[in-house]
Amino acid sequence: MSHVRLPAAPPISVAGLRAGYGRIEVLHGIDLHVPAGSVFALLGTNGAGKSTLLKVIAGHVRATAGDVRIGDVPVGSRSVEHLARQGVCLVPEGRGIFPNLTVRENLRIWTYASSIPLPEVEERTYAAFPRLSERRQQAAGTLSGGEQQMLAISRALVSDPSVLLIDELSMGLAPLIVAELYQMVAKLAEGGMTVLLVEQFVTTALAVASRAAIMANGRITGEGTPAEMADAALSAYLS
Ligand code: ATP
């Protein structure tokens, strides 16, 4: 099977998707189209299945029914590693960084799976996040929450992904830092990638997104522009 990379910023199509863990079905028939090159926000209450949907798209969880495609690539027939090499990058909830390694060592590990050499990776990362430059010899686990999240996003700079899947960037962070991080995501997206993000900070997510969908109990309950989704998103969280 070839490891030809996906074209820049492909669309993501999900049709009739069912998936879960063991015998428990979490996604009960998801239809979703993420347009090529868009920043798409996935909103919804706790346990709605948002993270599970991202995991299916990245190949970590397998569908039990339906079809998921990134561009022309059927996700179900590809391994996680294959999808990663093709340019699918998942920044998981909980950051996915190595706490005992320094900033620089974390970057070096990610370059193993990347075609970009370490000096260039460092240059890109420190240009995007000058704060990380000052802390390059510090253990990642001792960085502040916001700095750890900057490092987690740096993974996307390292692998030059076509598709960036981001789960709850805001986890435990102050709103100002969250806004700053999303500005960086918007900048990355302009460079040519499709971004699907899960977020509890509705207003911040809708500010960077060009489209949004709301999930509840394993189903999509609404989809549209941020303006169309704002009221529905807020009432979903209040209910
Ligand atoms: P949150 O906003 O709270 O992170 P979410 O919308 O991302 O929620 P998921 O994390 O996808 O929702 O979880 C959906 C359901 O799947 C929940 O009921 C959760 O308990 C269950 N679930 C998630 N991961 C697993 C797992 N590894 N094994 C079993 N059940 C799981």
Coordinates of C-alpha atoms and ligand atoms in Angstrom, one line a residue:
M1 CA 0.0 0.0 0.0
S2 CA 1.4 3.4 -0.9
H3 CA 2.3 6.1 1.6
V4 CA 1.6 8.8 -0.9
R5 CA 0.5 11.9 1.0
L6 CA -3.0 13.2 0.9
P7 CA -3.5 16.4 -1.2
A8 CA -3.3 19.6 0.9
A9 CA -6.5 20.2 2.8
P10 CA -8.8 17.4 1.6
P11 CA -12.5 17.3 2.6
I12 CA -13.7 14.8 5.2
S13 CA -16.8 12.8 4.5
V14 CA -18.6 10.8 7.1
A15 CA -21.8 8.8 6.1
G16 CA -23.9 6.5 8.3
L17 CA -21.1 6.1 10.7
R18 CA -21.6 3.8 13.7
A19 CA -18.8 3.1 16.2
G20 CA -18.2 2.5 19.9
Y21 CA -16.2 0.6 22.4
G22 CA -16.7 -3.2 22.7
R23 CA -20.4 -3.8 22.6
I24 CA -21.3 -0.2 23.5
E25 CA -22.3 1.9 20.5
V26 CA -21.4 5.6 21.0
L27 CA -21.9 7.0 17.5
H28 CA -25.4 6.1 16.2
G29 CA -25.3 7.0 12.5
I30 CA -23.2 10.2 11.8
D31 CA -23.4 12.1 8.5
L32 CA -21.0 15.0 8.3
H33 CA -19.2 16.8 5.5
V34 CA -16.1 18.9 6.4
P35 CA -15.3 21.0 3.4
A36 CA -11.8 21.1 2.0
G37 CA -9.6 23.6 3.7
S38 CA -12.2 24.6 6.3
V39 CA -11.9 25.1 10.0
F40 CA -14.8 23.1 11.3
A41 CA -15.9 23.2 15.0
L42 CA -17.6 20.2 16.6
L43 CA -19.6 21.2 19.7
G44 CA -21.7 19.4 22.2
T45 CA -22.2 18.3 25.7
N46 CA -19.9 15.9 27.6
G47 CA -20.2 12.3 26.4
A48 CA -21.8 13.2 23.1
G49 CA -19.2 11.3 21.2
K50 CA -17.1 14.1 19.8
S51 CA -13.7 12.6 20.8
T52 CA -14.8 9.2 19.5
L53 CA -15.6 10.8 16.1
L54 CA -12.1 12.3 15.9
K55 CA -10.6 9.0 16.9
V56 CA -12.5 7.2 14.1
I57 CA -11.3 9.8 11.5
A58 CA -7.7 9.3 12.7
G59 CA -8.0 5.5 12.6
H60 CA -7.7 4.9 16.4
V61 CA -11.3 3.6 16.7
R62 CA -12.9 1.4 14.0
A63 CA -16.3 2.0 12.5
T64 CA -18.8 -0.8 12.9
A65 CA -20.9 0.6 10.0
G66 CA -20.8 3.4 7.5
D67 CA -18.1 5.1 5.5
V68 CA -15.4 7.7 6.5
R69 CA -13.2 9.2 3.8
I70 CA -10.5 11.8 3.8
G71 CA -10.3 13.0 0.3
D72 CA -10.5 9.7 -1.7
V73 CA -8.9 7.6 1.1
P74 CA -11.2 5.2 3.0
V75 CA -10.1 5.6 6.6
G76 CA -11.4 2.1 7.6
S77 CA -8.9 0.3 5.5
R78 CA -5.9 2.2 6.8
S79 CA -3.8 1.8 10.0
V80 CA -3.2 4.8 12.4
E81 CA 0.5 4.9 11.3
H82 CA -0.5 4.9 7.6
L83 CA -2.9 7.7 8.1
A84 CA -0.4 9.7 10.1
R85 CA 2.2 9.3 7.3
Q86 CA -0.3 10.4 4.8
G87 CA -0.8 13.6 6.7
V88 CA -3.5 13.1 9.3
C89 CA -2.5 14.6 12.7
L90 CA -4.6 14.1 15.9
V91 CA -3.7 16.4 18.8
P92 CA -5.5 14.4 21.6
E93 CA -7.2 15.6 24.7
G94 CA -4.5 15.5 27.4
R95 CA -2.0 16.8 24.9
G96 CA 0.0 13.7 24.0
I97 CA 3.4 15.0 25.0
F98 CA 6.1 13.2 26.9
P99 CA 6.3 14.9 30.3
N100 CA 9.7 13.7 31.3
L101 CA 11.4 14.8 28.1
T102 CA 12.5 18.3 27.4
V103 CA 10.7 20.5 24.9
R104 CA 13.5 19.9 22.4
E105 CA 13.4 16.1 23.0
N106 CA 9.7 16.1 22.4
L107 CA 10.2 17.8 19.1
R108 CA 13.0 15.4 18.1
I109 CA 10.8 12.4 18.7
W110 CA 8.1 13.8 16.4
T111 CA 10.6 14.4 13.7
Y112 CA 11.2 10.6 13.5
A113 CA 7.9 10.3 11.7
S114 CA 8.4 13.5 9.7
S115 CA 10.4 14.4 6.6
I116 CA 11.3 17.7 8.1
P117 CA 14.8 17.9 9.9
L118 CA 15.0 18.8 13.5
P119 CA 16.7 22.3 13.0
E120 CA 13.8 23.3 10.8
V121 CA 11.2 21.9 13.2
E122 CA 12.8 23.9 16.0
E123 CA 12.9 27.0 13.9
R124 CA 9.2 26.7 13.0
T125 CA 8.1 25.9 16.5
Y126 CA 10.1 28.7 18.2
A127 CA 8.9 31.2 15.6
A128 CA 5.3 30.3 16.3
F129 CA 5.8 30.1 20.0
P130 CA 8.7 32.2 21.3
R131 CA 7.9 31.1 24.9
L132 CA 8.9 27.6 24.0
S133 CA 12.2 28.8 22.7
E134 CA 13.1 30.1 26.2
R135 CA 12.1 26.7 27.7
R136 CA 13.7 24.3 25.2
Q137 CA 15.7 22.5 27.9
Q138 CA 12.8 22.3 30.4
A139 CA 10.9 19.1 31.0
A140 CA 7.6 19.3 29.2
G141 CA 5.7 18.2 32.3
T142 CA 6.9 21.2 34.2
L143 CA 5.6 23.7 31.6
S144 CA 2.5 25.7 32.3
G145 CA -0.8 24.3 30.9
G146 CA -0.7 26.8 28.1
E147 CA 2.9 26.1 27.2
Q148 CA 2.2 22.4 27.2
Q149 CA -0.6 23.0 24.8
M150 CA 1.7 25.1 22.6
L151 CA 4.0 22.2 22.5
A152 CA 1.2 19.8 21.6
I153 CA 0.2 22.1 18.7
S154 CA 3.8 22.2 17.5
R155 CA 3.3 18.6 16.5
A156 CA 1.2 20.0 13.7
L157 CA 4.1 22.2 12.6
V158 CA 6.4 19.2 12.6
S159 CA 4.3 16.9 10.4
D160 CA 3.0 19.5 8.0
P161 CA -0.4 17.7 8.1
S162 CA -3.1 17.9 5.5
V163 CA -5.7 17.2 8.1
L164 CA -5.5 18.5 11.7
L165 CA -7.8 17.0 14.3
I166 CA -7.7 18.9 17.6
D167 CA -9.5 17.7 20.8
E168 CA -10.2 20.2 23.5
L169 CA -7.3 22.6 23.2
S170 CA -8.8 24.6 26.1
M171 CA -8.7 21.8 28.7
G172 CA -7.9 23.6 32.0
L173 CA -6.6 26.8 30.4
A174 CA -7.5 30.5 31.0
P175 CA -9.7 32.0 28.2
L176 CA -7.0 34.5 27.1
I177 CA -4.5 31.7 26.5
V178 CA -7.2 29.7 24.7
A179 CA -7.9 32.6 22.3
E180 CA -4.1 32.9 21.7
L181 CA -3.8 29.2 20.8
Y182 CA -6.8 29.4 18.4
Q183 CA -5.2 32.3 16.6
M184 CA -2.3 30.0 15.9
V185 CA -4.7 27.3 14.7
A186 CA -6.3 29.8 12.4
K187 CA -2.9 30.8 11.0
L188 CA -2.0 27.1 10.5
A189 CA -5.2 26.6 8.6
E190 CA -4.5 29.5 6.3
G191 CA -1.3 27.7 5.3
G192 CA -3.5 25.0 3.7
M193 CA -5.0 22.3 5.9
T194 CA -8.5 21.0 6.9
V195 CA -9.0 21.5 10.6
L196 CA -11.7 19.7 12.7
L197 CA -11.7 20.8 16.3
V198 CA -13.7 19.7 19.3
E199 CA -14.2 22.5 21.8
Q200 CA -16.2 23.4 24.9
F201 CA -15.4 27.1 24.6
V202 CA -18.2 27.7 22.1
T203 CA -17.6 31.4 21.4
T204 CA -13.9 31.0 20.8
A205 CA -14.4 27.9 18.6
L206 CA -17.1 29.7 16.5
A207 CA -14.8 32.7 16.1
V208 CA -12.2 30.7 14.2
A209 CA -14.5 28.2 12.5
S210 CA -16.1 28.6 9.1
R211 CA -18.6 25.9 9.8
A212 CA -19.8 24.1 12.9
A213 CA -21.9 21.1 14.0
I214 CA -23.5 20.2 17.2
M215 CA -23.5 16.7 18.6
A216 CA -25.8 15.1 21.3
N217 CA -26.0 11.5 22.3
G218 CA -24.0 10.1 19.4
R219 CA -25.9 12.1 16.7
I220 CA -25.4 15.3 14.8
T221 CA -28.3 17.6 15.8
G222 CA -27.4 20.6 13.7
E223 CA -24.9 21.9 11.2
G224 CA -24.2 25.3 9.6
T225 CA -22.3 28.5 9.7
P226 CA -21.1 29.8 13.1
A227 CA -23.8 32.5 13.0
E228 CA -26.5 29.8 12.4
M229 CA -25.1 27.6 15.1
A230 CA -24.4 30.1 17.9
D231 CA -27.8 30.0 19.6
A232 CA -28.2 26.2 19.2
A233 CA -24.7 25.6 20.6
L234 CA -25.2 27.7 23.7
S235 CA -28.6 26.2 24.4
A236 CA -27.1 22.7 24.0
Y237 CA -24.7 23.5 26.8
L238 CA -27.4 25.0 29.0
S239 CA -29.8 22.1 28.6
Ligands
ATP1 P1 -16.3 15.1 26.4 O1 -16.7 16.4 25.9 O2 -16.8 14.8 27.8 O3 -14.8 14.7 26.2 P2 -17.1 13.6 24.1 O4 -18.3 14.2 23.4 O5 -15.8 13.8 23.5 O6 -17.2 14.0 25.6 P3 -16.5 10.8 24.0 O7 -15.2 11.0 24.8 O8 -16.4 10.5 22.6 O9 -17.5 12.1 24.2 O10 -17.3 9.7 24.8 C1 -18.6 9.2 24.3 C2 -19.0 8.0 25.2 O11 -18.1 7.0 24.9 C3 -19.0 8.3 26.6 O12 -20.1 7.7 27.2 C4 -17.7 7.6 27.1 O13 -17.9 7.2 28.4 C5 -17.5 6.5 26.2 N1 -16.1 6.1 26.0 C6 -15.1 7.0 25.6 N2 -14.0 6.3 25.5 C7 -14.2 5.1 25.9 C8 -13.4 3.9 26.0 N3 -12.1 3.9 25.7 N4 -14.0 2.8 26.4 C9 -15.3 2.7 26.7 N5 -16.1 3.8 26.6 C10 -15.6 4.9 26.2

